[in-house]
PDB file of C-alpha atoms in Angstrom:
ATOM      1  CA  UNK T   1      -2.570  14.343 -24.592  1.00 83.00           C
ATOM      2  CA  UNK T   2      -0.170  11.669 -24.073  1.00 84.00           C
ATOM      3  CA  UNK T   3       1.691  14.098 -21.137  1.00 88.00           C
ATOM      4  CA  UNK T   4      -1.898  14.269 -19.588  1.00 90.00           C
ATOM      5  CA  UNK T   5      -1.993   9.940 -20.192  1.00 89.00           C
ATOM      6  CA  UNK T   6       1.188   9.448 -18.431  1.00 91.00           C
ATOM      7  CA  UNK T   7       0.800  12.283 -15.495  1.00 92.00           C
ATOM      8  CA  UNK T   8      -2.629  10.546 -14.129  1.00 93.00           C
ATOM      9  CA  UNK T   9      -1.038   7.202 -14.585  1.00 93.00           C
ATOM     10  CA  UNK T  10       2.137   8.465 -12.114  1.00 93.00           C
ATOM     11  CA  UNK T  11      -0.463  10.128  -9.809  1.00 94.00           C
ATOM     12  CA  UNK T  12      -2.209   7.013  -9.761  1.00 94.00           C
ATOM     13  CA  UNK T  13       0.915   4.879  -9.454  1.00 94.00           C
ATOM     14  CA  UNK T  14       2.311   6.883  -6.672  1.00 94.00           C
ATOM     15  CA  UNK T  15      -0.634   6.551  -4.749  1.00 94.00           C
ATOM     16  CA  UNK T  16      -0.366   2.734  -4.731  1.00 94.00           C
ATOM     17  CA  UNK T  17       2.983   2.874  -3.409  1.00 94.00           C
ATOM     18  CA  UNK T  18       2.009   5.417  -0.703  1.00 93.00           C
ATOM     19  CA  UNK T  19      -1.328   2.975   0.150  1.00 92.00           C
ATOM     20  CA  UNK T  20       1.490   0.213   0.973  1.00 91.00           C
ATOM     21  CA  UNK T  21       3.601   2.174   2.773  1.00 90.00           C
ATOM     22  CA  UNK T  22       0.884   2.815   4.750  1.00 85.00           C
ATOM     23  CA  UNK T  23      -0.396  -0.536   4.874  1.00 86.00           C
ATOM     24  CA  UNK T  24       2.915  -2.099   6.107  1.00 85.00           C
ATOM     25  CA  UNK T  25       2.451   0.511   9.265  1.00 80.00           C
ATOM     26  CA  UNK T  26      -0.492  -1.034  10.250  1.00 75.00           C
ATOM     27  CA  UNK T  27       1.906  -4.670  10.118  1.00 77.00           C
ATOM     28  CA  UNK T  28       3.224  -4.898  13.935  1.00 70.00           C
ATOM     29  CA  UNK T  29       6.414  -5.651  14.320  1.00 70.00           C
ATOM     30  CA  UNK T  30       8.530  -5.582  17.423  1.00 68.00           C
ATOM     31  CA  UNK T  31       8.707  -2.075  18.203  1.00 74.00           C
ATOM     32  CA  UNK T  32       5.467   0.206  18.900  1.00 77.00           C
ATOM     33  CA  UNK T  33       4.561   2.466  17.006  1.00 78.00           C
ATOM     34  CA  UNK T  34       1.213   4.680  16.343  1.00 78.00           C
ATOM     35  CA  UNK T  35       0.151   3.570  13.017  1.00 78.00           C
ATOM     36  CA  UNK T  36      -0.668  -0.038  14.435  1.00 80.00           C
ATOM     37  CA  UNK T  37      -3.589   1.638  15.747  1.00 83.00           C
ATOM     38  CA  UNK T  38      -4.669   3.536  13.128  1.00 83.00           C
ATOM     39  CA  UNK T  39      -7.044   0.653  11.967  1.00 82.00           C
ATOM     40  CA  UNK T  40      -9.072   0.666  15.094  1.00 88.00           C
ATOM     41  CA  UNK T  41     -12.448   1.012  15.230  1.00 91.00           C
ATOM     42  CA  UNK T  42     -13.983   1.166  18.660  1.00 91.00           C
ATOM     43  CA  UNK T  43     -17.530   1.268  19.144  1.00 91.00           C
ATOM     44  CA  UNK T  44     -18.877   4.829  20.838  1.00 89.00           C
ATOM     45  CA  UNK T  45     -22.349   5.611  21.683  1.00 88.00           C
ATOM     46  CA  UNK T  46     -22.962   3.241  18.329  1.00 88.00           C
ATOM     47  CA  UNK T  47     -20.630   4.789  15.939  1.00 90.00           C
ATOM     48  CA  UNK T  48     -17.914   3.382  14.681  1.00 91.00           C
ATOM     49  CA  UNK T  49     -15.470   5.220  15.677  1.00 91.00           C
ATOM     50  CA  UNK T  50     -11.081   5.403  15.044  1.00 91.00           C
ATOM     51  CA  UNK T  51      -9.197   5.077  18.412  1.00 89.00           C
ATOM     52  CA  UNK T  52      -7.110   8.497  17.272  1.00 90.00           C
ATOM     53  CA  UNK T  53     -10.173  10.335  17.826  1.00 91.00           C
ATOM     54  CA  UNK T  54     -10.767   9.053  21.153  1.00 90.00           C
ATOM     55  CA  UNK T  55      -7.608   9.072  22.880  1.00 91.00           C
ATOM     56  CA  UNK T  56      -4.302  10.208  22.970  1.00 91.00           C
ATOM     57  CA  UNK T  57      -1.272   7.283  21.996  1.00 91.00           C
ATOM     58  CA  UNK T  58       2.531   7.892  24.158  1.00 90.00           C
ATOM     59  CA  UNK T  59       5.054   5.541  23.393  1.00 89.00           C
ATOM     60  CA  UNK T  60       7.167   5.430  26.327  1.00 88.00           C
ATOM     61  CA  UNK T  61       9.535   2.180  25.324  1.00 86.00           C
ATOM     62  CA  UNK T  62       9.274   0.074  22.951  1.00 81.00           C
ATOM     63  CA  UNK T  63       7.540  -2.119  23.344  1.00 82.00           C
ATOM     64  CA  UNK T  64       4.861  -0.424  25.534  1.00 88.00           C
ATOM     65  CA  UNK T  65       1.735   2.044  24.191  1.00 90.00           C
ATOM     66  CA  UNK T  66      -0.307   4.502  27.253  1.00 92.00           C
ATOM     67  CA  UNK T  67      -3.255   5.407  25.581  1.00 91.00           C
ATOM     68  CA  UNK T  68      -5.063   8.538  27.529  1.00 92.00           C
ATOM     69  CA  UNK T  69      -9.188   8.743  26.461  1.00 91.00           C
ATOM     70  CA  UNK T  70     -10.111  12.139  26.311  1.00 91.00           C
ATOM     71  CA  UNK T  71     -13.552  10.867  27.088  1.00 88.00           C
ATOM     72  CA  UNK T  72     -13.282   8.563  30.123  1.00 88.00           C
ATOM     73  CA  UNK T  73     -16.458   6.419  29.526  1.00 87.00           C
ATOM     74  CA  UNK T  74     -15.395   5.170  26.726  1.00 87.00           C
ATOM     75  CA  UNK T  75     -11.736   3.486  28.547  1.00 89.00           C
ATOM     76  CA  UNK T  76     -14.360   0.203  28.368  1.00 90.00           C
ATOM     77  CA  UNK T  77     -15.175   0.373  24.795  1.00 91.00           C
ATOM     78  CA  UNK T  78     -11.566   1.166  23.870  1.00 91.00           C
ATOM     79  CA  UNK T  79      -9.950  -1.776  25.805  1.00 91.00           C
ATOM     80  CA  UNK T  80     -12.636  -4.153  23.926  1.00 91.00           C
ATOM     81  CA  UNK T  81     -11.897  -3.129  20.527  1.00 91.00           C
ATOM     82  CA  UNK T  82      -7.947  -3.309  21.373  1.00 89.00           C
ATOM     83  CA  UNK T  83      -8.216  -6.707  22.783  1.00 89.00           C
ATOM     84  CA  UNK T  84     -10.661  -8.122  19.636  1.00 88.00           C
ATOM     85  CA  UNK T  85      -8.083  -6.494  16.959  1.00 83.00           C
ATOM     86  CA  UNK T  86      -5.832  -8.311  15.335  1.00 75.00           C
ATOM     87  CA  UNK T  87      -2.554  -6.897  17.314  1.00 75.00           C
ATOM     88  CA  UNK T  88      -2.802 -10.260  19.947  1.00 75.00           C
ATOM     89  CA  UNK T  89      -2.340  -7.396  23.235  1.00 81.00           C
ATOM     90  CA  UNK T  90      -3.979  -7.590  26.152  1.00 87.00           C
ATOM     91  CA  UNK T  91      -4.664  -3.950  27.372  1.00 90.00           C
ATOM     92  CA  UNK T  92      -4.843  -3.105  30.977  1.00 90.00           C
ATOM     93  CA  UNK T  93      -6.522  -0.222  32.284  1.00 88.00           C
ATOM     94  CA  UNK T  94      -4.901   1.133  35.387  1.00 86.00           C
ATOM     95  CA  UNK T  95      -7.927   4.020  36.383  1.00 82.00           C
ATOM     96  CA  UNK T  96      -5.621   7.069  34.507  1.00 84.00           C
ATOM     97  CA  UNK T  97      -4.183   5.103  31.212  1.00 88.00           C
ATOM     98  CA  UNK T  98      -4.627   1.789  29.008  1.00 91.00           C
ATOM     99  CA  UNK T  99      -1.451   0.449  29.148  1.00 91.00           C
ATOM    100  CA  UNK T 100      -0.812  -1.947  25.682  1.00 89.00           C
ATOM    101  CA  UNK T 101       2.703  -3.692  26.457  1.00 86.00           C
ATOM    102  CA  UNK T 102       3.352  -5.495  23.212  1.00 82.00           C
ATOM    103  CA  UNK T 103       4.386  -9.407  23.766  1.00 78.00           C
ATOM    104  CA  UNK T 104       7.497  -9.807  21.682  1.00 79.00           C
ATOM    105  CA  UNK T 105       6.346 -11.385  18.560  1.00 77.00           C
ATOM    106  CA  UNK T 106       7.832 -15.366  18.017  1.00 82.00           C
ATOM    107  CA  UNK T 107       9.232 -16.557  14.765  1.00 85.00           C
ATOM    108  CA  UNK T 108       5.928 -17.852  13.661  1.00 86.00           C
ATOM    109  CA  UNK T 109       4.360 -14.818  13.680  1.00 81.00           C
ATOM    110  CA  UNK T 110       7.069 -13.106  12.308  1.00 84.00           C
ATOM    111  CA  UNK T 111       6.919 -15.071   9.402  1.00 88.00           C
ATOM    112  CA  UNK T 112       2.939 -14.509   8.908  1.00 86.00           C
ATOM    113  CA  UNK T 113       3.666 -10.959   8.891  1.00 86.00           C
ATOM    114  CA  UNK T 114       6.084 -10.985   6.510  1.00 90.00           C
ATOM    115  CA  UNK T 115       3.591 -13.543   4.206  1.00 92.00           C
ATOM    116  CA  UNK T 116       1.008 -10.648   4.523  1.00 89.00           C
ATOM    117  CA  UNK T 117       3.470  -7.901   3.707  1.00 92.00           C
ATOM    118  CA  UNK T 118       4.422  -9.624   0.559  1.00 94.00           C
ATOM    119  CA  UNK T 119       0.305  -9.971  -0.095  1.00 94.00           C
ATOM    120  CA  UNK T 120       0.252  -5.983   0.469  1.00 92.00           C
ATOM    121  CA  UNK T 121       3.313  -5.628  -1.902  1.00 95.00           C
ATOM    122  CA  UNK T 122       1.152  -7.866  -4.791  1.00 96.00           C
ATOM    123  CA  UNK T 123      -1.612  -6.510  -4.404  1.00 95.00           C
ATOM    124  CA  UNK T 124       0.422  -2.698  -4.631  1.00 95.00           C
ATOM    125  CA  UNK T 125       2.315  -4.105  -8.073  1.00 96.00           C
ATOM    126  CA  UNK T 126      -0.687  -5.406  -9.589  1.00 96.00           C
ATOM    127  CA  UNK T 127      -2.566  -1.847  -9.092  1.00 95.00           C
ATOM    128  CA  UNK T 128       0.762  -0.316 -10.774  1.00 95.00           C
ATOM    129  CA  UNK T 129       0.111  -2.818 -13.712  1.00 95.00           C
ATOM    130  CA  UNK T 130      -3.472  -1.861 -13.974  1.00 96.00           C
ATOM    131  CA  UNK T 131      -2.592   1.717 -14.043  1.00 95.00           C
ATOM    132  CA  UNK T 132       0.026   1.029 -16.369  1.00 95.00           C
ATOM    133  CA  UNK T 133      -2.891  -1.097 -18.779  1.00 96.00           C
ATOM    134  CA  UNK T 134      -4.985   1.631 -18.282  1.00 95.00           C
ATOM    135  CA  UNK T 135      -2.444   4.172 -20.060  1.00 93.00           C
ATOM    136  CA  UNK T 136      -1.466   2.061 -22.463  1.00 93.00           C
ATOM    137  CA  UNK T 137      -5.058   1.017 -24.230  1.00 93.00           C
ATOM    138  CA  UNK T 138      -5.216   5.128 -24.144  1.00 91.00           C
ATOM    139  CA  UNK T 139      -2.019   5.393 -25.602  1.00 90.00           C
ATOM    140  CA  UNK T 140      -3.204   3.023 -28.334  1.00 90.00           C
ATOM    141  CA  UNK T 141      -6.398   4.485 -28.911  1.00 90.00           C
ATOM    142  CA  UNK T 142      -5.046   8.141 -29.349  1.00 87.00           C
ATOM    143  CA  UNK T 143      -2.405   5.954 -32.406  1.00 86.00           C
ATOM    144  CA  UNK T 144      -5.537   4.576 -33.443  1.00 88.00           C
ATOM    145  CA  UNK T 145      -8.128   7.591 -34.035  1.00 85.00           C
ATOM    146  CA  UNK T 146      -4.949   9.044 -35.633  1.00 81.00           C
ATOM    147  CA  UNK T 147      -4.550  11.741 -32.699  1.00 82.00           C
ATOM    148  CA  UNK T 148      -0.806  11.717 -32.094  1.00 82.00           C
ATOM    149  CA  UNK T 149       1.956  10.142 -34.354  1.00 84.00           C
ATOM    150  CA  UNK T 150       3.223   6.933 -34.107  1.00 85.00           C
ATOM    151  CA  UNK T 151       6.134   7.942 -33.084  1.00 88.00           C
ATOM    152  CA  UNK T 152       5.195  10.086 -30.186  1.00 88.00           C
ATOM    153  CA  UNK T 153       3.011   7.130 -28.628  1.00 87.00           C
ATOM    154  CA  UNK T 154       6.149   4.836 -28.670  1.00 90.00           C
ATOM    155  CA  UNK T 155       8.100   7.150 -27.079  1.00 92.00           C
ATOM    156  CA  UNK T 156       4.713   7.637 -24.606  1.00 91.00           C
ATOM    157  CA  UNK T 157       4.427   3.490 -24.187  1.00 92.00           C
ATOM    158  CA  UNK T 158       8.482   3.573 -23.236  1.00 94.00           C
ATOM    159  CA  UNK T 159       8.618   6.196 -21.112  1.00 94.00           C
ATOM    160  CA  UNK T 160       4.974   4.346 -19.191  1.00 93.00           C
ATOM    161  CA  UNK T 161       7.220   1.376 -18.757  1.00 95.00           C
ATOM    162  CA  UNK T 162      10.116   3.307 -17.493  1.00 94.00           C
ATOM    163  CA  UNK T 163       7.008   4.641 -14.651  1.00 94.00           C
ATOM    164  CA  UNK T 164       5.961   0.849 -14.196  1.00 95.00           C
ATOM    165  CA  UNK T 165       9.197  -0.268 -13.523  1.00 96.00           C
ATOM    166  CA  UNK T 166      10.213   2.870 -11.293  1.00 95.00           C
ATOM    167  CA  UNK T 167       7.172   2.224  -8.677  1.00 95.00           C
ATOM    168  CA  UNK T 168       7.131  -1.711  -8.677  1.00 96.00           C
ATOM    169  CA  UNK T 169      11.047  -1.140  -7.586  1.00 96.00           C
ATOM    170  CA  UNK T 170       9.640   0.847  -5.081  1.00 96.00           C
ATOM    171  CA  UNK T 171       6.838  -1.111  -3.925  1.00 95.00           C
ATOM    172  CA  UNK T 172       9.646  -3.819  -3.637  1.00 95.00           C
ATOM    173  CA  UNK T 173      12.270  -1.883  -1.579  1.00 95.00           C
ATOM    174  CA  UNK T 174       9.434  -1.617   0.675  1.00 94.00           C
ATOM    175  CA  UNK T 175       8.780  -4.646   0.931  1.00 94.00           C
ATOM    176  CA  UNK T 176      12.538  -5.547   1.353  1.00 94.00           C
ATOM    177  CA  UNK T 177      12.910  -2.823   4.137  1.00 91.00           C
ATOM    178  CA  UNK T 178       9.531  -4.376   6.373  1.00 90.00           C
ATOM    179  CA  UNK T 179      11.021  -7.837   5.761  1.00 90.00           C
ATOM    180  CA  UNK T 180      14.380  -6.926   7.480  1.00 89.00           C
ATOM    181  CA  UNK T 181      12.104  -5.565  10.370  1.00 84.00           C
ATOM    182  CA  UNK T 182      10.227  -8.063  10.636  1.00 83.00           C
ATOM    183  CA  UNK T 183      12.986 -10.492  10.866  1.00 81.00           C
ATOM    184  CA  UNK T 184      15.134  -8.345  13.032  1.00 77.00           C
ATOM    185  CA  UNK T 185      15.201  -9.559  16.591  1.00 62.00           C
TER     186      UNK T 185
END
């Protein structure tokens, strides 16, 4: 029981560390890269619809995107949703591609990013400490309908902590790592 407690709180754990990672790929920084787009929605024939599925991304340097529609009525709807996102481009469509060149980003804006990666990284350590709540009233409960030894559930509640501490180090070298981009110039 208390393996079971502990494996689901990992699994759950390990998923809020690979949410941020994700999350801080969708944070721009100077470089291009594909997962900034991932969050696009652009609107076709009335559906919602992610950019990925509509186009094709090339990153030819770095600080330029070509983005190739498979469908070319929809180059209009694409280059609306790209300039109404939050990535502050202004794509161009020259009849064959949308060309995205990415203005390099000033300090300011550096710093907001790194102000919403450290929101991301919160929000990431207080879903580990949930998780890590969540296992523990278990935990107790099992000591408390007399399911598993004392003993056993102490060693359960130290080796949870040992978890908790493992992926909010992780979150935070994360965090440390998109900081240091973000920064770099």
């Amino acid at each position: 029981m208390i393996d079971d407690i502990l494996l689901e709180a990992e699994e759950q754990m390990s998923k809020a560390v690979d949410f941020t990672r994700e999350e801080f790929g969708n944070i721009r920084t100077g470089r291009a890269n594909a997962a900034m787009f991932e969050s696009i929605l652009v609107d076709y024939y009335g559906a919602p619809t992610p950019l990925q599925q509509l186009a094709g991304l090339t990153i030819p340097e770095a600080r330029m995107v070509l983005i190739n529609p498979y469908d070319r009525g929809a180059t209009d709807a694409i280059v609306r949703a790209l300039r109404e996102s939050d990535l502050g481009v202004n794509p161009t469509d020259d009849g064959q591609h949308i060309r995205v060149a990415l203005p390099i980003l000033t300090e300011e804006r550096r710093k907001e990013y790194v102000k919403l990666a450290k929101t991301k990284a919160e929000d990431a350590r207080i879903s580990v400490r949930h998780e890590r709540r969540k296992a523990m009233d278990a935990l107790n409960k099992l000591k408390k309908d007399g399911d598993e030894g004392e003993d056993a559930v102490e060693r359960g509640e130290k080796e949870l902590e040992g978890l908790t501490k493992k992926y909010v180090e992780l979150i935070d070298e994360l965090l440390d790592a998109k900081e240091t981009d973000l920064l770099e110039i």
